[in-house]
Short mmCIF file of C-alpha atoms and ligand atoms in Angstrom, two decimals:
data_model
loop_
_atom_site.label_atom_id
_atom_site.label_comp_id
_atom_site.label_asym_id
_atom_site.label_seq_id
_atom_site.Cartn_x
_atom_site.Cartn_y
_atom_site.Cartn_z
CA MET A 6 3.62 -22.70 12.90
CA ASP A 7 5.21 -18.98 12.35
CA TYR A 8 3.65 -17.47 9.48
CA LYS A 9 3.80 -13.73 7.84
CA LYS A 10 0.60 -11.76 8.31
CA VAL A 11 -1.09 -11.09 4.99
CA ALA A 12 -2.75 -7.38 4.39
CA VAL A 13 -4.39 -5.78 1.71
CA VAL A 14 -4.44 -2.14 0.74
CA THR A 15 -6.89 -0.80 -1.40
CA GLY A 16 -5.77 1.83 -3.95
CA ALA A 17 -2.21 1.86 -3.47
CA ASN A 18 -0.75 2.48 -6.64
CA LYS A 19 0.13 6.00 -6.85
CA LEU A 20 3.96 6.69 -6.43
CA GLN A 21 3.03 9.56 -4.05
CA GLY A 22 -0.11 8.23 -2.64
CA ILE A 23 -0.96 7.71 0.89
CA GLY A 24 -1.69 3.71 -0.03
CA LEU A 25 2.01 3.01 -1.49
CA ALA A 26 3.38 4.90 1.55
CA VAL A 27 1.13 2.05 3.95
CA VAL A 28 2.38 -0.56 1.68
CA ARG A 29 6.09 0.39 2.18
CA GLY A 30 5.23 0.49 6.08
CA LEU A 31 3.79 -2.59 6.55
CA ALA A 32 6.35 -4.48 4.59
CA GLN A 33 9.12 -3.13 6.35
CA GLN A 34 7.39 -4.45 9.68
CA GLY A 35 7.75 -7.93 7.57
CA LEU A 36 3.91 -8.23 6.81
CA GLN A 37 3.06 -9.96 3.48
CA VAL A 38 1.27 -6.87 1.54
CA VAL A 39 -0.87 -7.51 -1.45
CA LEU A 40 -0.96 -4.11 -3.03
CA THR A 41 -4.12 -3.68 -4.85
CA SER A 42 -4.82 -1.18 -7.67
CA ARG A 43 -7.50 -0.90 -10.25
CA ASP A 44 -5.08 -0.49 -13.21
CA PRO A 45 -2.86 -3.55 -12.86
CA ALA A 46 -0.23 -1.68 -14.84
CA LYS A 47 0.03 1.22 -12.49
CA GLY A 48 0.23 -1.68 -9.48
CA ASP A 49 3.18 -3.42 -11.44
CA ALA A 50 5.06 -0.13 -11.87
CA ALA A 51 4.60 0.44 -7.53
CA VAL A 52 5.47 -3.05 -6.91
CA ALA A 53 8.83 -2.60 -9.19
CA LEU A 54 9.82 0.62 -7.21
CA LEU A 55 9.03 -1.51 -3.57
CA LYS A 56 10.86 -4.32 -5.06
CA SER A 57 14.08 -2.00 -6.03
CA GLU A 58 13.99 -1.09 -2.14
CA GLY A 59 14.32 -4.34 -1.05
CA LEU A 60 10.65 -5.09 -0.19
CA ASP A 61 8.49 -8.30 -1.06
CA VAL A 62 5.50 -7.27 -2.06
CA LEU A 63 2.66 -9.00 -4.39
CA THR A 64 0.36 -7.12 -6.33
CA GLN A 65 -3.33 -8.00 -7.58
CA PRO A 66 -5.77 -5.95 -9.43
CA LEU A 67 -9.25 -4.13 -7.77
CA ASP A 68 -11.53 -2.01 -8.23
CA VAL A 69 -13.18 -1.90 -5.09
CA SER A 70 -16.67 -0.66 -6.71
CA ASP A 71 -16.82 -3.87 -8.55
CA LEU A 72 -18.03 -6.94 -6.59
CA ALA A 73 -16.57 -9.44 -9.40
CA SER A 74 -12.90 -7.94 -8.73
CA VAL A 75 -13.67 -7.77 -5.08
CA ASN A 76 -14.18 -11.43 -5.42
CA GLN A 77 -11.84 -12.42 -7.92
CA LEU A 78 -9.58 -10.61 -4.78
CA LYS A 79 -11.06 -13.16 -2.24
CA SER A 80 -10.24 -15.94 -4.48
CA PHE A 81 -6.92 -15.25 -4.63
CA LEU A 82 -6.32 -15.05 -1.18
CA GLU A 83 -8.30 -17.84 -0.53
CA SER A 84 -6.09 -19.57 -2.63
CA LYS A 85 -2.48 -18.42 -2.26
CA PHE A 86 -2.77 -17.84 1.85
CA ASP A 87 -5.82 -19.20 3.02
CA ARG A 88 -6.23 -16.15 5.52
CA LEU A 89 -6.47 -12.30 5.54
CA ASP A 90 -5.04 -10.40 8.66
CA VAL A 91 -4.88 -6.60 7.63
CA LEU A 92 -7.26 -4.89 5.52
CA VAL A 93 -6.60 -0.74 4.99
CA ASN A 94 -9.44 0.59 3.03
CA ASN A 95 -7.59 3.63 1.67
CA ALA A 96 -9.11 3.82 -1.80
CA ALA A 97 -11.13 7.12 -2.62
CA LEU A 98 -12.09 9.62 -5.13
CA TRP A 99 -12.66 13.28 -4.25
CA LEU A 100 -14.66 14.65 -6.94
CA ASP A 101 -16.45 17.56 -6.19
CA ASN A 102 -13.51 19.99 -7.33
CA LEU A 103 -13.89 18.34 -10.82
CA ASP A 104 -17.61 18.64 -11.82
CA GLY A 105 -17.79 22.46 -12.62
CA THR A 106 -19.87 23.38 -9.57
CA THR A 107 -18.83 25.92 -6.88
CA GLY A 108 -18.69 22.94 -4.01
CA SER A 109 -21.99 24.86 -2.60
CA ILE A 110 -24.74 22.09 -1.37
CA PHE A 111 -27.20 23.84 -3.09
CA GLU A 112 -25.14 22.93 -6.12
CA THR A 113 -24.46 19.27 -5.55
CA GLN A 114 -25.06 17.07 -8.40
CA VAL A 115 -26.55 13.51 -7.63
CA SER A 116 -24.20 12.12 -9.86
CA THR A 117 -21.36 13.42 -7.93
CA LEU A 118 -22.24 12.09 -4.90
CA GLU A 119 -23.42 8.75 -6.37
CA ALA A 120 -19.86 8.06 -8.15
CA THR A 121 -18.03 9.59 -4.53
CA LEU A 122 -20.17 6.95 -2.35
CA ALA A 123 -19.65 4.23 -5.05
CA ALA A 124 -16.06 4.33 -4.18
CA ASN A 125 -15.54 5.69 -0.96
CA LEU A 126 -18.69 3.98 0.73
CA MET A 127 -19.95 1.01 -1.14
CA GLY A 128 -16.20 0.14 -2.05
CA PRO A 129 -15.14 -0.35 1.91
CA LEU A 130 -18.57 -2.03 2.36
CA LEU A 131 -17.94 -4.56 -0.44
CA VAL A 132 -14.42 -5.26 0.10
CA SER A 133 -15.12 -5.87 4.24
CA GLN A 134 -18.10 -7.82 3.91
CA LYS A 135 -16.06 -10.12 1.41
CA LEU A 136 -12.83 -10.22 3.05
CA ILE A 137 -13.39 -10.11 6.69
CA PRO A 138 -14.75 -13.88 6.71
CA LEU A 139 -11.17 -14.76 6.06
CA MET A 140 -9.74 -12.86 9.22
CA LYS A 141 -12.93 -14.42 11.31
CA ARG A 142 -11.49 -18.06 10.35
CA HIS A 143 -8.43 -17.31 12.46
CA ASN A 144 -9.96 -15.01 14.87
CA TYR A 145 -7.81 -12.22 14.24
CA GLY A 146 -8.06 -8.64 12.00
CA ARG A 147 -6.95 -5.40 11.73
CA VAL A 148 -9.60 -3.08 9.49
CA VAL A 149 -8.66 0.05 8.87
CA ASN A 150 -10.76 2.57 6.93
CA VAL A 151 -8.84 5.75 5.93
CA SER A 152 -11.26 8.56 6.52
CA SER A 153 -10.89 12.57 6.97
CA GLY A 154 -11.44 14.98 8.99
CA ALA A 155 -13.47 16.47 6.50
CA GLY A 156 -16.29 13.86 7.49
CA GLN A 157 -16.38 14.52 11.23
CA LEU A 158 -19.75 15.57 12.53
CA SER A 159 -18.30 17.64 15.30
CA ASP A 160 -16.45 19.77 12.69
CA MET A 161 -18.99 19.84 10.11
CA ALA A 162 -18.47 22.44 7.77
CA SER A 163 -19.85 23.65 3.90
CA GLY A 164 -17.32 22.79 0.69
CA TYR A 165 -16.80 19.37 -1.05
CA PRO A 166 -19.87 17.87 0.25
CA SER A 167 -20.19 14.75 -1.29
CA TYR A 168 -16.46 13.49 -0.01
CA ARG A 169 -17.67 14.86 3.38
CA MET A 170 -20.82 12.82 3.32
CA SER A 171 -19.05 10.00 2.09
CA LYS A 172 -16.45 10.04 4.78
CA THR A 173 -19.48 10.96 7.45
CA ALA A 174 -20.97 7.42 6.20
CA LEU A 175 -17.69 5.71 6.20
CA ASN A 176 -17.20 6.45 10.09
CA ALA A 177 -20.50 4.92 10.29
CA LEU A 178 -19.66 1.77 8.76
CA THR A 179 -16.80 1.76 10.93
CA ARG A 180 -18.84 1.80 14.26
CA ILE A 181 -21.04 -0.90 12.79
CA PHE A 182 -18.44 -3.10 11.27
CA ALA A 183 -16.62 -2.71 15.26
CA HIS A 184 -19.83 -3.39 17.00
CA GLU A 185 -20.83 -6.70 15.04
CA LEU A 186 -16.81 -7.95 15.87
CA LYS A 187 -16.98 -6.57 18.88
CA ASP A 188 -16.70 -10.04 20.74
CA THR A 189 -13.67 -11.16 18.33
CA ASN A 190 -10.23 -10.22 17.86
CA ILE A 191 -10.98 -8.10 14.77
CA LEU A 192 -10.37 -4.31 15.65
CA VAL A 193 -12.21 -2.31 13.13
CA ASN A 194 -10.76 1.65 13.23
CA ALA A 195 -11.34 4.72 11.12
CA VAL A 196 -7.99 7.51 10.63
CA CYS A 197 -7.70 10.92 9.55
CA PRO A 198 -4.36 11.27 8.14
CA GLY A 199 -3.93 14.90 8.09
CA TRP A 200 -3.61 16.97 4.88
CA VAL A 201 -1.24 15.03 2.81
CA ARG A 202 0.89 15.97 -0.47
CA THR A 203 -0.98 13.39 -2.96
CA ALA A 204 -2.62 13.69 -6.16
CA MET A 205 -5.51 14.65 -3.74
CA GLY A 206 -4.03 16.49 -1.37
CA GLY A 207 -2.01 18.67 -3.43
CA PRO A 208 1.19 20.03 -3.13
CA ASN A 209 0.88 22.88 -0.45
CA ALA A 210 -0.12 20.26 2.22
CA PRO A 211 2.23 20.06 5.06
CA ARG A 212 2.75 16.54 5.09
CA SER A 213 4.88 13.67 3.39
CA PRO A 214 2.72 10.41 2.32
CA GLU A 215 5.03 8.45 4.72
CA GLU A 216 3.68 10.92 7.87
CA GLY A 217 0.35 10.48 6.59
CA ALA A 218 0.65 6.76 6.97
CA ASP A 219 1.86 6.46 9.92
CA THR A 220 -1.24 6.42 12.20
CA ILE A 221 -2.37 3.97 9.46
CA VAL A 222 0.25 1.69 10.03
CA TRP A 223 0.21 2.25 13.80
CA LEU A 224 -3.72 1.07 13.46
CA ALA A 225 -3.02 -2.26 11.35
CA THR A 226 -0.91 -3.30 13.97
CA LEU A 227 -2.55 -2.58 17.16
CA ALA A 228 -1.88 -5.33 19.49
CA ASP A 229 -4.49 -7.83 20.92
CA GLY A 230 -7.06 -5.89 23.09
CA ALA A 231 -6.12 -2.57 21.86
CA PRO A 232 -9.14 -0.37 21.22
CA THR A 233 -12.00 -0.81 17.97
CA GLY A 234 -14.47 1.30 16.76
CA GLY A 235 -12.43 4.58 17.18
CA PHE A 236 -11.60 7.17 14.94
CA PHE A 237 -7.87 8.48 15.30
CA ARG A 238 -5.77 11.14 13.91
CA ASN A 239 -1.52 11.38 15.13
CA ARG A 240 -2.29 7.96 16.90
CA GLN A 241 -4.39 9.73 19.25
CA PRO A 242 -8.33 9.59 19.24
CA LEU A 243 -10.22 12.25 16.97
CA ALA A 244 -14.05 13.22 17.91
CA TRP A 245 -16.44 11.99 15.89
P1 LIG B 316 -4.91 9.59 -4.16
O1 LIG B 316 -5.94 10.65 -5.10
O2 LIG B 316 -3.55 10.27 -4.15
O3 LIG B 316 -5.05 8.25 -4.33
C1 LIG B 316 -6.55 7.38 -4.20
C2 LIG B 316 -6.37 5.95 -4.62
O4 LIG B 316 -7.47 5.35 -4.92
C3 LIG B 316 -5.55 5.97 -6.41
O5 LIG B 316 -4.63 4.80 -5.90
C4 LIG B 316 -6.40 5.83 -7.00
O6 LIG B 316 -6.64 4.83 -7.97
C5 LIG B 316 -7.60 4.80 -5.95
N1 LIG B 316 -8.91 4.78 -6.24
C6 LIG B 316 -10.24 5.50 -6.38
N2 LIG B 316 -10.86 4.61 -6.78
C7 LIG B 316 -10.86 3.31 -6.65
C8 LIG B 316 -11.56 2.56 -6.80
N3 LIG B 316 -12.97 2.28 -7.46
N4 LIG B 316 -11.05 1.09 -7.18
C9 LIG B 316 -9.44 0.83 -6.20
N5 LIG B 316 -8.86 2.02 -6.52
C10 LIG B 316 -9.53 3.78 -6.46
O7 LIG B 316 -5.43 9.88 -2.37
P2 LIG B 316 -4.67 10.02 -1.18
O8 LIG B 316 -3.33 8.87 -1.28
O9 LIG B 316 -4.00 11.37 -0.91
O10 LIG B 316 -5.68 9.29 0.03
C11 LIG B 316 -5.52 8.29 0.53
C12 LIG B 316 -6.69 7.83 1.23
O11 LIG B 316 -6.56 9.28 2.34
C13 LIG B 316 -8.11 8.24 0.76
O12 LIG B 316 -9.15 7.53 1.24
C14 LIG B 316 -8.69 9.77 1.28
O13 LIG B 316 -9.87 10.07 0.89
C15 LIG B 316 -7.44 9.90 2.38
N6 LIG B 316 -7.07 11.36 2.63
C16 LIG B 316 -6.41 11.90 2.27
C17 LIG B 316 -5.85 13.27 2.66
C18 LIG B 316 -4.99 14.12 2.05
O14 LIG B 316 -4.67 15.25 2.36
N7 LIG B 316 -4.28 13.57 0.55
C19 LIG B 316 -6.63 13.69 3.56
C20 LIG B 316 -7.77 13.12 4.58
C21 LIG B 316 -7.83 12.36 4.05
P3 LIG B 316 -6.19 5.71 -9.61
O15 LIG B 316 -4.55 5.41 -9.75
O16 LIG B 316 -6.59 4.61 -10.32
O17 LIG B 316 -6.93 6.80 -9.48
#
């Protein structure tokens, strides 16, 4: 029987965000996308925009750092679809510039690191732990962890240390899930979207959200037998 693939994108509420551009790209390819947002009203507004473009998208609340919220989304997916095909762990925070420190690691506040890891690392961990089992049931899944060149060990530098460490750790999480799932048709990859004009990237970034979303959508729709446990930018492998 034919069915629509079901996709979840985290942190997809911002109208100029990469997450919403990913939702749009997946919906345009015919997937049933569940746009998630920690603020339900913002999720509704984002879905209204996509509906005005003729796209059929659902929204559900999700705070990736909150186990009860993740479990609530899992229950929704089970009762509505009994499956999940695509998970894009996109939600993230960049707090280093907000805590009044210079960005030197000598000044890094443990509270900033904890809050950053809660969203950027523990969030994808919890969401993956709870939702990948819905992929295992039918042995198909594409998991895309939206990381950053800021987390590359091969290109590590100083500046915004909490964000950098969170993305390096997310890359490790990607490799660990990919290894555990290596004998399945569930592919787990990390991606750097490039520098993108969003609330996080700022107005001077060269890429539009759609350009930032391109490699994410590509990884979310990889064919069977495609790479797993990789890191990509511009649809090309990137050094860890
Ligand atoms: P934005 O800041 O525009 O959007 C981030 C989204 O994450 C928002 O929707 C935000 O929700 C959500 N979010 C944060 N914490 C949580 C949480 N606990 N639960 C659920 N949602 C949460 O970021 P971008 O669109 O620029 O970034 C998307 C991804 O791309 C991120 O992973 C980022 O690290 C990565 N990236 C971005 C780059 C860039 O240049 N923009 C460069 C490299 C990587 P809310 O609106 O409620 O705050």
